[in-house]
PDB file of C-alpha atoms and ligand atoms in Angstrom:
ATOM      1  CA  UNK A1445     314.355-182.234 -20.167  1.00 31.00           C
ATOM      2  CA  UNK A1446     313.428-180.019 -22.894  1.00 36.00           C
ATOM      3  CA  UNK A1447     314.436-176.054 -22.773  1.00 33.00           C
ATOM      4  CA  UNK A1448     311.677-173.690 -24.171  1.00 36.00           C
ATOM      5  CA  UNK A1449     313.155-170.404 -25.626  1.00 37.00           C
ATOM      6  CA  UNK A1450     316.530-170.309 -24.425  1.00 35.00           C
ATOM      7  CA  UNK A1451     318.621-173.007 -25.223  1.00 33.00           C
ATOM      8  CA  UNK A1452     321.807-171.469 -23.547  1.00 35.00           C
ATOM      9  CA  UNK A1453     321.051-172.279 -19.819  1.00 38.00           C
ATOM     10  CA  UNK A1454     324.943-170.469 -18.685  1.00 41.00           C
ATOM     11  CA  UNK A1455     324.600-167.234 -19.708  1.00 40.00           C
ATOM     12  CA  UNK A1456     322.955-165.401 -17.699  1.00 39.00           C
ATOM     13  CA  UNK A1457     319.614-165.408 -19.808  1.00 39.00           C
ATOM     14  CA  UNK A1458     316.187-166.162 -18.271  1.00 38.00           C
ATOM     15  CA  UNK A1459     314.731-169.322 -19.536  1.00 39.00           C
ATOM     16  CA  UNK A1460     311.757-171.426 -19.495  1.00 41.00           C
ATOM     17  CA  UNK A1461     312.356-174.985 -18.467  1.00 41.00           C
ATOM     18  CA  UNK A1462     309.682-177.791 -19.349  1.00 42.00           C
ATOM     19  CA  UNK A1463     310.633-180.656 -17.132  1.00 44.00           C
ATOM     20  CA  UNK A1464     307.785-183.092 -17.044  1.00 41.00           C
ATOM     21  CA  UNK A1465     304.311-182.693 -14.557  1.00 42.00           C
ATOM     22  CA  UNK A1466     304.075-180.409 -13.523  1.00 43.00           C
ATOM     23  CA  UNK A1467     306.490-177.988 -15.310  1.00 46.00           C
ATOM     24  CA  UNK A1468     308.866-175.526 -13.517  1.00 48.00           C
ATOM     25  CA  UNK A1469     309.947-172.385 -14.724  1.00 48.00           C
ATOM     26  CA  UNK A1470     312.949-171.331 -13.492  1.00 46.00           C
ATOM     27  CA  UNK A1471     314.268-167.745 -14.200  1.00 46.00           C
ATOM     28  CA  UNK A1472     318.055-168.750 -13.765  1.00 37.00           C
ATOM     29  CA  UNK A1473     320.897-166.978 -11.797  1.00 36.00           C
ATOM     30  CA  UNK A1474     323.124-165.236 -11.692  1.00 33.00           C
ATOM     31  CA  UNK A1475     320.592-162.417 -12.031  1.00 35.00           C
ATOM     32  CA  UNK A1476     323.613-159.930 -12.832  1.00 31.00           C
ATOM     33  CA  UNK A1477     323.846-160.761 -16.460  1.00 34.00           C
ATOM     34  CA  UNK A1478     320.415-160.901 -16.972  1.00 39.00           C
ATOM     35  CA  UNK A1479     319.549-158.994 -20.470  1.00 40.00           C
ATOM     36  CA  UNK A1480     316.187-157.628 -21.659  1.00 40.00           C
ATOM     37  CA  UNK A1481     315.892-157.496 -25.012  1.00 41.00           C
ATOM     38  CA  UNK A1482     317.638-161.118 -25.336  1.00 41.00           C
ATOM     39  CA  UNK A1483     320.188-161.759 -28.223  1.00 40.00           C
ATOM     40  CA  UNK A1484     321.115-165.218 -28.118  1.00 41.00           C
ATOM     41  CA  UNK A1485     319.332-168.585 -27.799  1.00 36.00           C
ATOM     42  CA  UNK A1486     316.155-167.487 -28.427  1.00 32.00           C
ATOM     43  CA  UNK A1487     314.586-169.681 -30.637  1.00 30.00           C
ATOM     44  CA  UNK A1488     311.993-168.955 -33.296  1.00 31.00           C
ATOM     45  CA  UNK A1489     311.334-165.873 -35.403  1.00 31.00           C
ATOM     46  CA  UNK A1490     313.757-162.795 -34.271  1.00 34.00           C
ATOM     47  CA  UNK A1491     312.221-159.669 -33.147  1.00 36.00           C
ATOM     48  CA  UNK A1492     315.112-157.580 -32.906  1.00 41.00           C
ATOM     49  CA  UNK A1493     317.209-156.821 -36.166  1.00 46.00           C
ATOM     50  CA  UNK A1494     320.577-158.343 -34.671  1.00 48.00           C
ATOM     51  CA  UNK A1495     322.570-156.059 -36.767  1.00 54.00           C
ATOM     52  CA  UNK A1496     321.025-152.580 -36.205  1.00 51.00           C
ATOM     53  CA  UNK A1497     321.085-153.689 -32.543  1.00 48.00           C
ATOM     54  CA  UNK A1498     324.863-154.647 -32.297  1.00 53.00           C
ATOM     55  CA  UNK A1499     325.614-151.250 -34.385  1.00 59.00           C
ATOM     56  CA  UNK A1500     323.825-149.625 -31.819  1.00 54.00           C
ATOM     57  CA  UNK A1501     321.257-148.142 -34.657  1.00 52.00           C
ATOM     58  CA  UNK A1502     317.921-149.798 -32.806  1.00 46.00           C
ATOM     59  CA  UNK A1503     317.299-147.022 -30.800  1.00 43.00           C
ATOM     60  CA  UNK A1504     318.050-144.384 -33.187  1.00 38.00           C
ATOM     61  CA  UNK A1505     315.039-142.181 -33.625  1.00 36.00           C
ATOM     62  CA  UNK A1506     315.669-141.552 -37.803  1.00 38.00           C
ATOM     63  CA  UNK A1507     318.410-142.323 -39.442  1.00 42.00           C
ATOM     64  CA  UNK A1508     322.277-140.723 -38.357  1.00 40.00           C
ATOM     65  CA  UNK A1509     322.852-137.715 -40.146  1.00 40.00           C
ATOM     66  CA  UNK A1510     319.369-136.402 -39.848  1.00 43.00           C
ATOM     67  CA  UNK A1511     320.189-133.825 -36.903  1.00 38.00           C
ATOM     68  CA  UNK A1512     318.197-136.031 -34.429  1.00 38.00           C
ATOM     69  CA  UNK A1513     319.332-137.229 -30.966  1.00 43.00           C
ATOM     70  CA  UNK A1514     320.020-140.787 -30.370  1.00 55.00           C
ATOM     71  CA  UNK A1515     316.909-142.664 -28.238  1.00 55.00           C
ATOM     72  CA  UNK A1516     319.173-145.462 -26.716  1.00 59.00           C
ATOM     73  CA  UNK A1517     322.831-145.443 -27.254  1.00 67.00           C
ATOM     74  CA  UNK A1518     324.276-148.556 -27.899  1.00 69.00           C
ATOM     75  CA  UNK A1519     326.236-148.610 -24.437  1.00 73.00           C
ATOM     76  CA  UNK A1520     323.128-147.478 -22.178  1.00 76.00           C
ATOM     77  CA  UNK A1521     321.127-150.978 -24.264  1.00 77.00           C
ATOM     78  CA  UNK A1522     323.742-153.091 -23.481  1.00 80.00           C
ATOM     79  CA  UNK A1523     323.712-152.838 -20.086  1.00 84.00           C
ATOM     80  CA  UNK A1524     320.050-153.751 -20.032  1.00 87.00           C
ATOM     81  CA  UNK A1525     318.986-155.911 -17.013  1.00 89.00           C
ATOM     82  CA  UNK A1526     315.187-157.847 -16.703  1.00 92.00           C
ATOM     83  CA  UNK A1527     313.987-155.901 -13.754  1.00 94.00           C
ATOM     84  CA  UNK A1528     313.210-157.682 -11.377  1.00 95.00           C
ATOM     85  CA  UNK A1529     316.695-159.014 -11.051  1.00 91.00           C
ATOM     86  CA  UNK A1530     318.432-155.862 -11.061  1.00 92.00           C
ATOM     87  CA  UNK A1531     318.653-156.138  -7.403  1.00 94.00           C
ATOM     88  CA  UNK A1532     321.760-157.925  -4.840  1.00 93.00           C
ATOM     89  CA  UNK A1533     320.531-160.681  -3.759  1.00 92.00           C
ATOM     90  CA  UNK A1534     317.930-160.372  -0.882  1.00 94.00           C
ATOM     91  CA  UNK A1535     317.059-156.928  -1.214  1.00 96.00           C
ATOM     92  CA  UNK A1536     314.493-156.887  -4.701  1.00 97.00           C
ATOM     93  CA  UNK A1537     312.975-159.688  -6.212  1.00 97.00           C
ATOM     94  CA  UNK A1538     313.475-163.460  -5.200  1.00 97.00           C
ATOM     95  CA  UNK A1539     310.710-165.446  -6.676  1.00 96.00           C
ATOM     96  CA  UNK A1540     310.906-169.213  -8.585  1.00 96.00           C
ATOM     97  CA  UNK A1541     307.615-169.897 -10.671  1.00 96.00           C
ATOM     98  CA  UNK A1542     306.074-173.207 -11.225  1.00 97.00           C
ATOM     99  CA  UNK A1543     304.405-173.766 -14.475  1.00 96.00           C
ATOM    100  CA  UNK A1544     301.758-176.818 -14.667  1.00 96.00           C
ATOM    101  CA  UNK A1545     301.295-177.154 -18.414  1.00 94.00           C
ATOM    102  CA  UNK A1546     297.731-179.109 -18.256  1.00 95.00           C
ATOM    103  CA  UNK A1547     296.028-176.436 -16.434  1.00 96.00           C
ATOM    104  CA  UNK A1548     297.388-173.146 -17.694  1.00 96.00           C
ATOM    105  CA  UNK A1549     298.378-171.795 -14.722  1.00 97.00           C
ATOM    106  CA  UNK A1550     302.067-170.996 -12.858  1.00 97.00           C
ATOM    107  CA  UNK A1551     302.302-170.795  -8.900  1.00 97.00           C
ATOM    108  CA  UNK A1552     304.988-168.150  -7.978  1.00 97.00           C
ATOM    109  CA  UNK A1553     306.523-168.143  -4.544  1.00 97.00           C
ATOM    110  CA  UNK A1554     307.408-164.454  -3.765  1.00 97.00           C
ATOM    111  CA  UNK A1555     309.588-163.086  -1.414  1.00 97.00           C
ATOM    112  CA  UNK A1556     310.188-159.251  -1.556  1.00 96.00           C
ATOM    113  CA  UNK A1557     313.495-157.826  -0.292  1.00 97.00           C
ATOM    114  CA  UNK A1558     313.797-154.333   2.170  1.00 97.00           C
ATOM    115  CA  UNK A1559     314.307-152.102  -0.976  1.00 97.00           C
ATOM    116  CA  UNK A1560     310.809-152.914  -2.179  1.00 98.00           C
ATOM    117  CA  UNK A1561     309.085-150.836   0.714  1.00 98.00           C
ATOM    118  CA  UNK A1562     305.917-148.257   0.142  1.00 97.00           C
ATOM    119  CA  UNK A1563     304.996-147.168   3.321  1.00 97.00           C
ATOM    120  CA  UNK A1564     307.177-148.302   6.136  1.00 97.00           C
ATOM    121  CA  UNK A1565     306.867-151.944   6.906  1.00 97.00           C
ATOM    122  CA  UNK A1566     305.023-152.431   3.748  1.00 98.00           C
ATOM    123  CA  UNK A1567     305.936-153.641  -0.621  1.00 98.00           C
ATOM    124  CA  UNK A1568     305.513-151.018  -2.527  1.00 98.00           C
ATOM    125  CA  UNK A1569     302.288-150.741  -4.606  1.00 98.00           C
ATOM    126  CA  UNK A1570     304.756-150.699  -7.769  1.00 98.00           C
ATOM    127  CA  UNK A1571     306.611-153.701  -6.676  1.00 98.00           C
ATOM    128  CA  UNK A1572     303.971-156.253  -6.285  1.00 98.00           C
ATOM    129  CA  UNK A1573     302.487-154.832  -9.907  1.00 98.00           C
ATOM    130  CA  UNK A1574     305.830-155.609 -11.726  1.00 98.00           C
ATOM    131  CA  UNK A1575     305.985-159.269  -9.659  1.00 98.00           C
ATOM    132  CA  UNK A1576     302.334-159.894 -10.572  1.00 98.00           C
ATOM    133  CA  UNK A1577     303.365-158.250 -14.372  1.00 98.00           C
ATOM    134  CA  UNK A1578     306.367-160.758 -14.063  1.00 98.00           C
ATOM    135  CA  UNK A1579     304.021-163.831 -13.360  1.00 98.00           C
ATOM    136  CA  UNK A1580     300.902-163.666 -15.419  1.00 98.00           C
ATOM    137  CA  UNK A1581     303.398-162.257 -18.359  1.00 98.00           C
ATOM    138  CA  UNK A1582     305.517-165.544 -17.587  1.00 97.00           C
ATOM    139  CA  UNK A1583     302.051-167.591 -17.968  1.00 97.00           C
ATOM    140  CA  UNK A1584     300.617-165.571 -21.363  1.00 97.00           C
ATOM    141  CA  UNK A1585     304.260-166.494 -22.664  1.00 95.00           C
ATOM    142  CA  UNK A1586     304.842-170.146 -21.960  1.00 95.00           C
ATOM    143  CA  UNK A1587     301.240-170.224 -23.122  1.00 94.00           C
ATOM    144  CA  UNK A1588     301.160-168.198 -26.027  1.00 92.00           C
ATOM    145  CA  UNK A1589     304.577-167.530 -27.034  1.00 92.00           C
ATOM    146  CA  UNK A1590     306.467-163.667 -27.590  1.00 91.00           C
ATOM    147  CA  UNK A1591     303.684-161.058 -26.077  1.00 95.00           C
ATOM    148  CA  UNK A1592     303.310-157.750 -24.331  1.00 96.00           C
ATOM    149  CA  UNK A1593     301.460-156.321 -21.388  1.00 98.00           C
ATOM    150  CA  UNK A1594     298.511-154.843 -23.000  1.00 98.00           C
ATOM    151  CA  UNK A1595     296.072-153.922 -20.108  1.00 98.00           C
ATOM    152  CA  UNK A1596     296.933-155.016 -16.110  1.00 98.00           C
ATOM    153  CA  UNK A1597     293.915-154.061 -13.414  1.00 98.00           C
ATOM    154  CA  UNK A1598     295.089-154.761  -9.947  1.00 98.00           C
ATOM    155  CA  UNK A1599     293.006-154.420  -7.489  1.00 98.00           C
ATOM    156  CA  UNK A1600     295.328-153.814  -3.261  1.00 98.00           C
ATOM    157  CA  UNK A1601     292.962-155.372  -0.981  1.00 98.00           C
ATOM    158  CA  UNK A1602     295.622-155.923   2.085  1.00 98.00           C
ATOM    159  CA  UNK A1603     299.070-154.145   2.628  1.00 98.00           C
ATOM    160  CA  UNK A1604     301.529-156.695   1.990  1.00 98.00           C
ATOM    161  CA  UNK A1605     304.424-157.137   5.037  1.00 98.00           C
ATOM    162  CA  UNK A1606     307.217-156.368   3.790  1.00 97.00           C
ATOM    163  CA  UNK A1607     309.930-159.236   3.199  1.00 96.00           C
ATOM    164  CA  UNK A1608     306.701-161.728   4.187  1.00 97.00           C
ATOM    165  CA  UNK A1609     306.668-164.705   1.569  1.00 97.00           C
ATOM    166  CA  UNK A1610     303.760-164.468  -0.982  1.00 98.00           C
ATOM    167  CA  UNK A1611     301.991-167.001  -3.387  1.00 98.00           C
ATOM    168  CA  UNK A1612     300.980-165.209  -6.523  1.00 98.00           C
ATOM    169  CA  UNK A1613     298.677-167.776  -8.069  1.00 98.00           C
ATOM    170  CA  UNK A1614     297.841-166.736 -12.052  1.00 98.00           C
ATOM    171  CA  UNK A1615     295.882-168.724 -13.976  1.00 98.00           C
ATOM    172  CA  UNK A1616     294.942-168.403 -18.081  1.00 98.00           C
ATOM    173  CA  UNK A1617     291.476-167.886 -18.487  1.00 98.00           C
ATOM    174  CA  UNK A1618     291.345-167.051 -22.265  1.00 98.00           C
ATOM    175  CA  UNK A1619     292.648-166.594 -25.846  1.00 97.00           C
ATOM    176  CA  UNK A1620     291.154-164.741 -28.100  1.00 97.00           C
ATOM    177  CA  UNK A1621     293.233-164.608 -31.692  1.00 96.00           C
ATOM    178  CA  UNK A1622     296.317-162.958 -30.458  1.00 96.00           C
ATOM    179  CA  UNK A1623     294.624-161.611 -26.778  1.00 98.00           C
ATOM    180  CA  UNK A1624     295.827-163.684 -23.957  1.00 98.00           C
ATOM    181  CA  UNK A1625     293.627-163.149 -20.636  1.00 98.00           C
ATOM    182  CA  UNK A1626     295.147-163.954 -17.503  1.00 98.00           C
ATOM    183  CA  UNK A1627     294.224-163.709 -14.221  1.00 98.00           C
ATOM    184  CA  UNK A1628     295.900-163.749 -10.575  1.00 98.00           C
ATOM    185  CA  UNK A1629     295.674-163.420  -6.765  1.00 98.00           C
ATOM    186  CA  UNK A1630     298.216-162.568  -4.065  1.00 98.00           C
ATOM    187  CA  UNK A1631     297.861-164.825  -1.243  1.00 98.00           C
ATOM    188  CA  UNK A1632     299.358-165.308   2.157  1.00 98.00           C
ATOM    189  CA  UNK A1633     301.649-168.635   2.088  1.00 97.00           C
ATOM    190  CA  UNK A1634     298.529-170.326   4.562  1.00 97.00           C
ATOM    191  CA  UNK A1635     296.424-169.025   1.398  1.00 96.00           C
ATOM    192  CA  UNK A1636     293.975-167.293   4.749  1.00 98.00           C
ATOM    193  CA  UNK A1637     294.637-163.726   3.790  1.00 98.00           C
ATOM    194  CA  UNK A1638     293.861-162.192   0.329  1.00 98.00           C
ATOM    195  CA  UNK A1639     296.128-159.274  -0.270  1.00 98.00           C
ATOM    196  CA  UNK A1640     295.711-158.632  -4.167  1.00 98.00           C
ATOM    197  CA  UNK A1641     293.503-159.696  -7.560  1.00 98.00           C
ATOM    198  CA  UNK A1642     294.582-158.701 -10.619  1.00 98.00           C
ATOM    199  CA  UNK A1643     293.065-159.716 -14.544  1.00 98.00           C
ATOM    200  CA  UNK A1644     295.324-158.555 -17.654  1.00 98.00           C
ATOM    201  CA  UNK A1645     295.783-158.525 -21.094  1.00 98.00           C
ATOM    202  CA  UNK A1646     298.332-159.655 -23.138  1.00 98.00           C
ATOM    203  CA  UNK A1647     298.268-159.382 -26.839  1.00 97.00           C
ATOM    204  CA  UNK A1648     300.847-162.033 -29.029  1.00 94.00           C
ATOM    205  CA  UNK A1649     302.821-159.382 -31.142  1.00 88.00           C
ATOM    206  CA  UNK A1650     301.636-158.752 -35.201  1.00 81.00           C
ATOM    207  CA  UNK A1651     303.895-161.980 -36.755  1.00 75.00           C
ATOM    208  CA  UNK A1652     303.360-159.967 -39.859  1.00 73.00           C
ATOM    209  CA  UNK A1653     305.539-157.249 -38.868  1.00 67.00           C
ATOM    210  CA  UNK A1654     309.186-157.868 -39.718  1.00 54.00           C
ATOM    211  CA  UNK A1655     311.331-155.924 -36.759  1.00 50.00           C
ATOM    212  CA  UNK A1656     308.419-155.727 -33.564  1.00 54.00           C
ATOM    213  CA  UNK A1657     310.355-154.954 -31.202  1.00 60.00           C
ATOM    214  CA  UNK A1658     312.690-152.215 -33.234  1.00 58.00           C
ATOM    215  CA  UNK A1659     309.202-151.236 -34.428  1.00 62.00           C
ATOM    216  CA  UNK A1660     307.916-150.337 -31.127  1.00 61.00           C
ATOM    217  CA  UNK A1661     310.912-148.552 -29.905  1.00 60.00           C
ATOM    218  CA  UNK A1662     310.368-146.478 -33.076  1.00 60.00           C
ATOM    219  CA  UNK A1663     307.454-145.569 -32.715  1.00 64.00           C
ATOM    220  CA  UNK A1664     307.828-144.547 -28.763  1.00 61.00           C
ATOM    221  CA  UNK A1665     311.001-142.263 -30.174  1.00 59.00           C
ATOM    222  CA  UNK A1666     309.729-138.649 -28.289  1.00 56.00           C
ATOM    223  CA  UNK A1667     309.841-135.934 -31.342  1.00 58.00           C
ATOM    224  CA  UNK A1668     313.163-134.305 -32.408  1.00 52.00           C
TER     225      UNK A1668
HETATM  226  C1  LIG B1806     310.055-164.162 -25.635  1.00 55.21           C
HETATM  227  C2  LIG B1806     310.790-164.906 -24.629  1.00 55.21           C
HETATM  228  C3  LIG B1806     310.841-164.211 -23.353  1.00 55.21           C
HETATM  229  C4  LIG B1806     311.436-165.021 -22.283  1.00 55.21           C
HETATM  230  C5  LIG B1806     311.389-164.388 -20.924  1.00 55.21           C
HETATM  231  C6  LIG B1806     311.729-162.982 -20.886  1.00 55.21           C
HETATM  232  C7  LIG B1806     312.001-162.437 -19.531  1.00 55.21           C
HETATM  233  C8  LIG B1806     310.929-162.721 -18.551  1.00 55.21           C
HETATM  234  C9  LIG B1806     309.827-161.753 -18.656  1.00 55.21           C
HETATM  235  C10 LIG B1806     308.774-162.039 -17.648  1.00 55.21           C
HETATM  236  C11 LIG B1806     307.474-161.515 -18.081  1.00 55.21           C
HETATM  237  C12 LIG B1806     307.448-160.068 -18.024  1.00 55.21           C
HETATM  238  C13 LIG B1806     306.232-159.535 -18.640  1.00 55.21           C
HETATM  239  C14 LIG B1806     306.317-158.088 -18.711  1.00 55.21           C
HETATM  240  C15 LIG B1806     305.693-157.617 -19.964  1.00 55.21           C
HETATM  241  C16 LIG B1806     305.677-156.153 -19.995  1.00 55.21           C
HETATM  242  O1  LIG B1806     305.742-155.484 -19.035  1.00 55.21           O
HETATM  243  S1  LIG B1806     305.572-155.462 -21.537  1.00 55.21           S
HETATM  244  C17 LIG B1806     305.756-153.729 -21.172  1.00 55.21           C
HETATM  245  C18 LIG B1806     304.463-153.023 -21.019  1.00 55.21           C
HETATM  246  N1  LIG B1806     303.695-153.098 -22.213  1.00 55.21           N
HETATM  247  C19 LIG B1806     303.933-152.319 -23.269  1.00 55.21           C
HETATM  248  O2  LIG B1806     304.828-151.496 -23.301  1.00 55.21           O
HETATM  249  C20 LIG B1806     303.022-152.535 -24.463  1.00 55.21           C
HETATM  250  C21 LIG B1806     302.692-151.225 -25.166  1.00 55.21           C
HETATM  251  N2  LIG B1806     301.644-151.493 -26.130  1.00 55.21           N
HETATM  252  C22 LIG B1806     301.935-151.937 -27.371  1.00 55.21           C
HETATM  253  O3  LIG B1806     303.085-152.029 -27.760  1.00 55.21           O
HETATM  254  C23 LIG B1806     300.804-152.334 -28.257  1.00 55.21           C
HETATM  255  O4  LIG B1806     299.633-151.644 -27.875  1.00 55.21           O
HETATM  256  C24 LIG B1806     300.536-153.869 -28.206  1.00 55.21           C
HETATM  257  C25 LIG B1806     300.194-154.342 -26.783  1.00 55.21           C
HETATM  258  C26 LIG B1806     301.769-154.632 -28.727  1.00 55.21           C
HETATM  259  C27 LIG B1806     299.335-154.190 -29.091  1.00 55.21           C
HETATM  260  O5  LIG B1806     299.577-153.601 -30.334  1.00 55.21           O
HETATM  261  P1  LIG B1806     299.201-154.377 -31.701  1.00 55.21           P
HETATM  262  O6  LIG B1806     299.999-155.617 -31.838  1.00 55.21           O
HETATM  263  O7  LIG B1806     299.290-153.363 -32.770  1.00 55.21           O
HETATM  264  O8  LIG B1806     297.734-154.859 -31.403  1.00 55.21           O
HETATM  265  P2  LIG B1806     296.357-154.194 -31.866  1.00 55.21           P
HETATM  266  O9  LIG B1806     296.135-154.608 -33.293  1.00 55.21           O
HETATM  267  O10 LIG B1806     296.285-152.752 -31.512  1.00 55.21           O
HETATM  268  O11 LIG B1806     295.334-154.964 -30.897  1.00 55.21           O
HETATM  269  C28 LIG B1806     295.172-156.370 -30.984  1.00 55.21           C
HETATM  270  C29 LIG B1806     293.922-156.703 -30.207  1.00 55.21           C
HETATM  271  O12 LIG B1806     294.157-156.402 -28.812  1.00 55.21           O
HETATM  272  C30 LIG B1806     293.202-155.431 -28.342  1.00 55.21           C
HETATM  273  N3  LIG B1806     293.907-154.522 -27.432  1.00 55.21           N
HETATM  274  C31 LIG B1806     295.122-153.969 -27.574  1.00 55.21           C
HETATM  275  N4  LIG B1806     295.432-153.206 -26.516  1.00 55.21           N
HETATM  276  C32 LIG B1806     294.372-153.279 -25.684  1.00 55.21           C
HETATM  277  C33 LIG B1806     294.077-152.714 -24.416  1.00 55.21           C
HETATM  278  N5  LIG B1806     294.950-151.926 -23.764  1.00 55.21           N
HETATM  279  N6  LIG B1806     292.889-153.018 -23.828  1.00 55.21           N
HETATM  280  C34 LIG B1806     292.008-153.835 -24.447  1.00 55.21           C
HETATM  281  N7  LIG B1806     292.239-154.416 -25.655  1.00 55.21           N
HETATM  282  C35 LIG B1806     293.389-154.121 -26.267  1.00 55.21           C
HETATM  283  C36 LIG B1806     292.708-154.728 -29.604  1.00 55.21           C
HETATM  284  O13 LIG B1806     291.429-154.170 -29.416  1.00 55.21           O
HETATM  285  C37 LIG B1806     292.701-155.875 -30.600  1.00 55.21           C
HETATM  286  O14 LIG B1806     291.566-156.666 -30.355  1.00 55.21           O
HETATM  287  P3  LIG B1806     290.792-157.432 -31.563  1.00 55.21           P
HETATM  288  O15 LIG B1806     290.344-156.357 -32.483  1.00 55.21           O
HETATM  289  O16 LIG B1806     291.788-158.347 -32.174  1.00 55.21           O
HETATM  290  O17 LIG B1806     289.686-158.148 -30.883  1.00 55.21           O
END
């Protein structure tokens, strides 16, 4: 079995596991102690400056002393959660993906809990967004490695019942350079009723640029 980007399968992290034809992802439990951005085990080039981050300086808008208000404090970034398991169990986001390697595409098996309701009876809007974010991100980045929603175009075509299980079927149609195009449809679990398309972009972030994700944040910091 070979672990993709996490290699520290106990703590807590999400991880990609290859695990021969076709491959599974599994986002791993418990979904408490789930961190977004991660700090350990991820392999590769960092994108967060470990230091700054564990001084609590990566949100900081300019430098201390300057008279300007902190962006993140250090405390509020640590207890950073991936979304969609910020819920008890049963009442958000249960989903396990399946990954199949040769074609590019991941099969996600969704099944929204009662705090994801729109109108009564029904997911909200929001919610299926974030699961379909969740599963054609998951595909652009077992496919293409660190990325970031660029552009997501969802099209509601059927309310979805709420707590109903869901297949969210994404596919990779495309790279382009750094610009990953993937695809996706909601589907009942008897794939008879069609409840949501989707297409989106995802764009590989700049390898030239030395701190991306500190970058970012920096660049989002609201004026002082
Ligand atoms: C790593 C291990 C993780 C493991 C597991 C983790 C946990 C499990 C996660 C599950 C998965 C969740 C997935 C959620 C992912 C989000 O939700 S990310 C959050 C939402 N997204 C954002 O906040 C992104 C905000 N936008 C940005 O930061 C920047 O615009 C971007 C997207 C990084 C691009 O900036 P850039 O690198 O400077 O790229 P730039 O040079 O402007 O453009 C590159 C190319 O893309 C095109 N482009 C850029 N934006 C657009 C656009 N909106 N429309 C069309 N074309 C565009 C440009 O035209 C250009 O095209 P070419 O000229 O090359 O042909």
């Amino acid at each position: 079995m070979q672990i993709d980007y996490y290699s520290n399968t106990q703590d807590g992290h999400p991880h990609v596991v290859k695990d021969g034809h076709p491959h599974v992802v599994k986002d791993c439990r418990p979904h408490v102690s789930t961190r977004w951005p991660p700090r350990d085990g991820l392999q590769g080039k960092a994108v967060v400056d470990e230091q700054a981050y564990r001084e609590g300086k990566l949100g900081t808008a300019r430098p201390a002393g300057e008279g300007t208000s902190e962006l993140i404090n250090k405390e509020k970034l640590s207890q950073g959660r991936l979304f969609t398991r910020s819920f008890e169990d049963g009442l958000g986001f249960e989903y396990v993906m399946f990954y199949n390697d040769a074609e590019k595409r991941i099969v996600c098996v969704f099944q929204g809990g009662p705090h994801l309701q729109g109108m009564p009876g029904f997911f909200h809007g929001g919610a299926i967004a974030t699961m379909i974010d969740a599963t054609v991100g998951m595909n652009a980045i077992v496919s293409g490695g660190i990325v970031m929603t660029a552009n997501l175009n969802i099209n509601f075509k059927r309310p979805i019942p709420l707590c109903s299980i869901v297949l969210i079927n994404s596919q990779l149609d495309k790279i382009e350079g750094r610009k990953l195009l993937v695809s996706c449809n909601v589907q009942s679990v008897d794939e008879k009723i069609l409840y949501t398309e989707a297409t989106s972009l995802f764009v590989k972030l700049n390898p030239e640029k030395e701190f991306d994700i500190k970058e970012l944040v920096l660049k989002s910091a609201p004026p002082a």
